[in-house]
Structure formats: C-alpha cells, structure tokens
Coordinates of C-alpha atoms and ligand atoms in Angstrom, one line a residue:
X1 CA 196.5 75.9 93.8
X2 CA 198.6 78.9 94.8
X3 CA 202.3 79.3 93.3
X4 CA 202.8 82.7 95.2
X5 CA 206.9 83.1 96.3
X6 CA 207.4 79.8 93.9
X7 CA 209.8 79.3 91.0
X8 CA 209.5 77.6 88.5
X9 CA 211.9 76.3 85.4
X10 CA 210.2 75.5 82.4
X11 CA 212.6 73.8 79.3
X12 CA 211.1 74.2 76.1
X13 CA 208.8 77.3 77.1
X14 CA 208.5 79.0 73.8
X15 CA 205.6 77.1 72.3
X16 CA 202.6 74.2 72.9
X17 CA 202.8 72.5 76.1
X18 CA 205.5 74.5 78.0
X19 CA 204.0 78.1 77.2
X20 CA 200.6 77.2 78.4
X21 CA 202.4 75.7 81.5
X22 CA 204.6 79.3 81.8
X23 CA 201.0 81.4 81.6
X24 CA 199.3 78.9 83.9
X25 CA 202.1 79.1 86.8
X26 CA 202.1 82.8 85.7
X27 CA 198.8 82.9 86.4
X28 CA 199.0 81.7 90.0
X29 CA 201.8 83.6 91.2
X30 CA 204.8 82.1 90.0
X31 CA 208.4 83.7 88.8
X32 CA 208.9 82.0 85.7
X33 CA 212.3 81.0 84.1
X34 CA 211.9 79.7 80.2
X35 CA 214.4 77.8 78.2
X36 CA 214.4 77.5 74.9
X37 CA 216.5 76.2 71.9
X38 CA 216.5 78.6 68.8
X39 CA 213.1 80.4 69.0
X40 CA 213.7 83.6 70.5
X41 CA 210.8 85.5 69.5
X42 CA 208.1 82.6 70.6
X43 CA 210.1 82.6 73.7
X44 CA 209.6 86.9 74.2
X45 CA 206.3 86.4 73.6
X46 CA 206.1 83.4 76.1
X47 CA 207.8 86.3 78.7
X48 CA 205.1 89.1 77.8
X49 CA 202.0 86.4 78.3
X50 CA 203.6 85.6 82.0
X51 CA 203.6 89.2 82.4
X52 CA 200.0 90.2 81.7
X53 CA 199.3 87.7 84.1
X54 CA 201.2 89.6 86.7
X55 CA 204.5 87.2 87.5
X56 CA 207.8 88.0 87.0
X57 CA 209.3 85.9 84.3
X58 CA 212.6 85.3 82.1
X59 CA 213.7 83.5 78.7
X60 CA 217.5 81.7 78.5
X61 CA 218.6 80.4 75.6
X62 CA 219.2 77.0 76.7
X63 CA 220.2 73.6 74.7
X64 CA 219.0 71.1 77.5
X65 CA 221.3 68.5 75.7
X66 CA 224.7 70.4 76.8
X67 CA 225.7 69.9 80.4
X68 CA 227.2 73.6 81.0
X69 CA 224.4 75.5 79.4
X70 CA 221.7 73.9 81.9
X71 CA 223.7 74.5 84.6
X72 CA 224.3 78.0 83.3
X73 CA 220.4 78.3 83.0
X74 CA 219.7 77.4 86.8
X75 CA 222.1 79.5 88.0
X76 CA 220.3 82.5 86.3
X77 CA 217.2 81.2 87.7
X78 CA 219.0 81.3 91.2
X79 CA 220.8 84.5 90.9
X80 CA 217.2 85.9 89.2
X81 CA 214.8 84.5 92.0
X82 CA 216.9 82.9 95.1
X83 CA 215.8 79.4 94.7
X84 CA 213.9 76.8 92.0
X85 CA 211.1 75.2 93.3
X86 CA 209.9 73.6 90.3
X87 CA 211.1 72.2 87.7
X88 CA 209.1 71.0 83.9
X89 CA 211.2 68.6 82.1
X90 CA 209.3 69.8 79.1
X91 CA 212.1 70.2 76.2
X92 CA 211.2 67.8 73.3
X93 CA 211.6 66.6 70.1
X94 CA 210.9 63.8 67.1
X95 CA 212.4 62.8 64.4
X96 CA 209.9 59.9 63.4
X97 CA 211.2 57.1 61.0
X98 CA 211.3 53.4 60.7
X99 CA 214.1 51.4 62.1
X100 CA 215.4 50.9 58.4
X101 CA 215.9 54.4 57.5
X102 CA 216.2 55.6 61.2
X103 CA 220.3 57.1 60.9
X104 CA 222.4 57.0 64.2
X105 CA 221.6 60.7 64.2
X106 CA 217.8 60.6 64.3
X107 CA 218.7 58.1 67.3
X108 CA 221.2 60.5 69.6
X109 CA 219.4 63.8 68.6
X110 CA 216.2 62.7 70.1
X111 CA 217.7 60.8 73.0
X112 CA 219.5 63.3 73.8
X113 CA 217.2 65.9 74.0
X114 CA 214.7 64.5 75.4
X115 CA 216.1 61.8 78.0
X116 CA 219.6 63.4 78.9
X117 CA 218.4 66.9 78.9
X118 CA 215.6 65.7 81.2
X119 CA 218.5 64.1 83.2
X120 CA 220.7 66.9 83.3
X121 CA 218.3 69.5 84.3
X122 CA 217.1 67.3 87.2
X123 CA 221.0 67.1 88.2
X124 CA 221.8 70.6 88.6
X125 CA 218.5 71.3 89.8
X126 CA 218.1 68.5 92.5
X127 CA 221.4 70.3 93.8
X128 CA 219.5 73.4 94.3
X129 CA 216.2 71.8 95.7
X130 CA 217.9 69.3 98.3
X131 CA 219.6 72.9 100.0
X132 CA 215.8 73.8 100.3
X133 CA 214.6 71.0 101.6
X134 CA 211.6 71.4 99.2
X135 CA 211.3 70.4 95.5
X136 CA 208.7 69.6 92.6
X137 CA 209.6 68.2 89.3
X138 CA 207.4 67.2 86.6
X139 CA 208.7 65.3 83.8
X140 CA 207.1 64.6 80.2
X141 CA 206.9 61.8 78.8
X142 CA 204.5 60.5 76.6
X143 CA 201.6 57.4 75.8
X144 CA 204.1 56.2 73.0
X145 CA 206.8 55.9 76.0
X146 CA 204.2 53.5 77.6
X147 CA 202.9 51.5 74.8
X148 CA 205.4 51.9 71.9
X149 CA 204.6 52.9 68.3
X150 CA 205.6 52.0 64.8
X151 CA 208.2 55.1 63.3
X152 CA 209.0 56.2 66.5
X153 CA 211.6 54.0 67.8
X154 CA 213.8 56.6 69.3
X155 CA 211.0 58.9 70.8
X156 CA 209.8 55.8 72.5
X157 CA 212.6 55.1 74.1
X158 CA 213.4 58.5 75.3
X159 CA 210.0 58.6 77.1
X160 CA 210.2 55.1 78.6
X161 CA 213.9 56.1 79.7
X162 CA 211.8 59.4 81.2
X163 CA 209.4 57.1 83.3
X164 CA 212.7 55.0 84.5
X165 CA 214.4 58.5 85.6
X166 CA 211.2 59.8 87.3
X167 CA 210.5 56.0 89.5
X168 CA 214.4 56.1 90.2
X169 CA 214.8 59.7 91.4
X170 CA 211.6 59.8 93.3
X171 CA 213.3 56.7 95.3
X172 CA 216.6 58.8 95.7
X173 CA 214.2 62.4 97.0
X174 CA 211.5 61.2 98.6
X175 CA 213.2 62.1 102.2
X176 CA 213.7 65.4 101.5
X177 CA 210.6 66.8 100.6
X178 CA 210.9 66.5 96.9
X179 CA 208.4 64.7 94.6
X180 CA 209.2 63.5 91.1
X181 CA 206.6 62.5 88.8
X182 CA 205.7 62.6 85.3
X183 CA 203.1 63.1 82.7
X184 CA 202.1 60.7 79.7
X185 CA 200.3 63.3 77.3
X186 CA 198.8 61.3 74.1
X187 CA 198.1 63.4 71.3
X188 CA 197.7 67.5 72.1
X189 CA 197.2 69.5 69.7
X190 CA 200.6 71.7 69.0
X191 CA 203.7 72.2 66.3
X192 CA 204.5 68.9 67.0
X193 CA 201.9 67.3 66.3
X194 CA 200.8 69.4 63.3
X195 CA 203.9 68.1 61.5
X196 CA 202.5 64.1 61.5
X197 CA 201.7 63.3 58.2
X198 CA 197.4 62.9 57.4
X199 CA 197.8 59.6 57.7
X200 CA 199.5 59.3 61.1
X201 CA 196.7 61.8 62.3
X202 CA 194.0 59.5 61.6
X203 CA 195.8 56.5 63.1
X204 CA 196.2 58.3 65.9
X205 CA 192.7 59.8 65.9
X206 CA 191.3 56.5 65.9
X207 CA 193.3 55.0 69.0
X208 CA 191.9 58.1 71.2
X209 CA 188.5 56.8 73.1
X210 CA 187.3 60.5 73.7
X211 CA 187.7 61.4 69.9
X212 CA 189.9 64.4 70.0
X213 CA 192.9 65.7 70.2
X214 CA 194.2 67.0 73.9
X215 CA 194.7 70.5 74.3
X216 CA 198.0 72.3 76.0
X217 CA 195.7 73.3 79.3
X218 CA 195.0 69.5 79.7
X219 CA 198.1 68.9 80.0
X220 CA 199.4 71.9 81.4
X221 CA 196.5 71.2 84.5
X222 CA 197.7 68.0 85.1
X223 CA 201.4 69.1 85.5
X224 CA 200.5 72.3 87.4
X225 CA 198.9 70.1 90.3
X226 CA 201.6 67.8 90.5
X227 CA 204.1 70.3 91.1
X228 CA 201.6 71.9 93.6
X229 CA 201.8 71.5 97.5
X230 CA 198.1 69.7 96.9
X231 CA 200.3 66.8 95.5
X232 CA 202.7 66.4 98.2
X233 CA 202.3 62.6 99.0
X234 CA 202.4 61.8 95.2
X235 CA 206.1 60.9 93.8
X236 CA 207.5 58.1 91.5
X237 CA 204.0 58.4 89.2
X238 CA 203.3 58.3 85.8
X239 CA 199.7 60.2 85.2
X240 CA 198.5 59.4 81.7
X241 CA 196.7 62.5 80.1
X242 CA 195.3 61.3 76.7
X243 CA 191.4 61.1 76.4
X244 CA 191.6 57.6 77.2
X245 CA 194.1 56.2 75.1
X246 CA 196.4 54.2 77.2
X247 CA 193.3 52.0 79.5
Ligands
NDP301 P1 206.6 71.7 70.6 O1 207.4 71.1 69.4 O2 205.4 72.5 70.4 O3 207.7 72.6 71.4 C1 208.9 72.0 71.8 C2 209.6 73.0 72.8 O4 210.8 72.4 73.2 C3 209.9 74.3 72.2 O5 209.8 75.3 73.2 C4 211.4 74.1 71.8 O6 212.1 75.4 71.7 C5 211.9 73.3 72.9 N1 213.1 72.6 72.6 C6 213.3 71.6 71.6 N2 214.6 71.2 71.7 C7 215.2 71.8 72.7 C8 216.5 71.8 73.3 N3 217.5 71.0 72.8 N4 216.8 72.6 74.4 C9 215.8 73.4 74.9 N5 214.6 73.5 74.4 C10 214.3 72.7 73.3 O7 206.4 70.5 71.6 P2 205.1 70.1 72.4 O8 204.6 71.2 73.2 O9 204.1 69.3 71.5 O10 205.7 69.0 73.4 C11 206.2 69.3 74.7 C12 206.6 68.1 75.4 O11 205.5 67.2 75.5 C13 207.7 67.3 74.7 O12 208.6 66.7 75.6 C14 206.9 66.2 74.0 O13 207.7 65.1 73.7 C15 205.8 65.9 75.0 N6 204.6 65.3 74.4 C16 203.9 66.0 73.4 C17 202.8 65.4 72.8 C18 202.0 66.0 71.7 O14 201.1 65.4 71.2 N7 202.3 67.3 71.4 C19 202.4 64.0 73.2 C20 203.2 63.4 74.2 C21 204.3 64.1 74.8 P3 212.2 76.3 70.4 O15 210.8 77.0 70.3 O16 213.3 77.3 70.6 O17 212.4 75.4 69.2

C-alpha cells in the first residue's frame, strides 16, 4: 500500500487506535492532519512519531462534536496540504452505565461524540472529496455496535448509528470515486479499555475466541487497506476486527 501525495485526517489522533493509524499512514507516505480533544501533549508526540517516519504531519485542537470547529479543522487540512483524501472517523468515547443510572448526559455526550462527530466530519469532508473526484473514509465503530452489550446502551447505539451512516453514505458516493466503510474493532488493548473494571475484562476476555486482547496495529492494518487504492471496489462494509468475537 502506498500513501505517497495522500492526506489523510485522523479524529482522535493523540492516543490508541488513531496514533498507530497516524504512524502507520506516516509510515507510507502520507501528510497527516490529527485532531484531538484536550490532550495536547499526546497529540505533539503523535506529530514527532509521523515525523521520524518521514511525513509531514499536523495536530488541531478539534471537538468533533461542534459543527464550526470540524469545519475549521478541514480547512487547515486544505489550506496545509491542498486536498483530504482520507478521512478516519476515529474520535471516541464511553461513559458505560446501566439504563437505570444512565443520566441524559451520559446519553448525548457519547452520541454526540461519537455518532455526530463522525457525521459532521464526513459532511465537510465529502465537500472537499466530491471536488476531487476521489475519496476514502474509514469509520469506527465497534463489535458492541453489532451485537449490543449490557452497561453500554449509549455506546451501542452510537456504533450501530455509525454502521447506518457508513451503508447510507457509501449509497450517496459510490459514483464519484469515494468508498465508505467501517471497522468493528472488539476489544484492543488501549486507555479505553484499561478503564473497564476487572470484571468487565474477564467477561470480555472470555467472549474473544482467539484469547486476547487486539492490538492498535490490528486495527490500524485493517483501516489502512480500506482507505488504500487496493480497496477501491469495497464501499458500504462493515469489517469486524476482534479475534473472532462477532462469528
Ligand atoms: P482512546 O480512549 O485511547 O482515544 C480516544 C481518542 O479520541 C483520543 O485521541 C481523544 O483525544 C479523542 N477524542 C475523544 N473525544 C473527542 C472529541 N470530542 N473530539 C475530538 N477527539 C476526541 O480510544 P481508542 O483508541 O480505544 O478508540 C478509538 C476508536 O475505536 C473509538 O471510536 C472507539 O469507540 C473505537 N473502538 C475501540 C475499542 C477498544 O477496545 N479500544 C473497541 C471498539 C471500538 P484526547 O487524547 O485529546 O482526549
């Protein structure tokens, strides 16, 4: 896979899933545009790791959840680089509780986040890809968004609602040379996950056929050859990454 003379946007850059995907594109010749929400030092360092790999690469401070700041952010990927060729719908978060104590809150935060920040970075975005003629984006969503799970009502529904946005716009950009697609990680070892309780771990532990936890390069591989030219007559697909868990 060769990302020479590509761009790439990346949401939630800083840490886990979307830094490994930074230094991978890094690695094969991409520019690299970061967002990120309050961690500017992870997001630096996310910067100087694209840069020992030889690519060109920038942090925004970017909520995805605020209409003006995304578009702010792929404008400074524009005016930075000339175009966006890619775009990672990575940005995530949790805030795991049962429906009785789940507050109104815990509900919008999360959807918000994670299902309109998707959505508006794939609006502004899309604008910029359909004058190309030539676009890639990779959404994540998640095994829970597939199959549901018990304390994570919202999160679930933010990564179902992610699989409805990929199937929909793939429909809307197939006929102009843009693919839309998405990844279904299941349990990848990263600050997310490190904040489930022992007991969640072992639940979820025991659910995963291969026995471990995924990696960031897993997932990060998965989502680099989808928004490769290798994967040009894939769009509208959901590609479950999760040792198993979701046959
Ligand atoms: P992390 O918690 O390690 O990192 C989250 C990233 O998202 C950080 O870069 C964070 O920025 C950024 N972020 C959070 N909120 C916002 C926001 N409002 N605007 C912009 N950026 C934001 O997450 P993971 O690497 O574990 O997960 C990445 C994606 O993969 C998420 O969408 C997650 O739902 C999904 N996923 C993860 C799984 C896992 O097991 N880890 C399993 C299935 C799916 P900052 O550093 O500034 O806080």
């Amino acid at each position: 896979m060769d990302f020479n003379n590509k761009t790439a946007v990346v949401t939630g850059g800083s840490r886990g899933i979307g830094r490994e995907v930074c230094i991978e594109l890094a690695e094969k010749g991409a520019n690299v545009v970061l967002c990120y929400s309050g961690n500017a030092a992870a997001a630096e360092d996310t910067v100087k790791l694209c840069e020992e790999k030889g690519a060109k690469a920038i942090c925004v401070k970017c909520n995805v959840a605020d209409g003006d700041e995304v578009k702010a952010l792929m404008s400074k990927a524009v005016e930075e680089f000339g175009r966006i060729d890619i775009l990672v719908n990575n940005a995530g978060i949790t805030r795991d509780k049962l429906l009785m104590t789940m507050s109104e809150e815990d509900f919008s935060a999360v959807i918000d986040t994670n299902l309109k920040g998707a959505f508006l970075c794939m609006k502004h975005a899309s604008r910029i890809m359909l004058k190309q003629r030539y676009g890639r984006i990779v959404s994540l969503s998640s095994v829970v968004g597939i199959h549901g799970n018990a304390g994570q009502l919202n999160y679930a529904a933010s990564k179902a609602g992610v699989i409805g946005m990929t199937k929909s716009l793939a429909k809307e950009l197939s006929s102009r040379n843009i693919t839309v697609n998405a990844v279904a990680p299941g349990f990848v070892a990263t600050d997310m996950t490190a904040a489930m309780t022992e007991d969640a771990k072992k639940l979820a532990m025991a659910q995963i056929p291969m026995g471990v936890l995924g990696e960031p390069k897993d997932i990060a591989n998965a989502i680099l050859f989808l928004a490769s030219d290798e994967a040009k007559y894939i769009t509208g697909q959901v590609l479950a990454v999760d040792g198993g868990m979701s046959m």
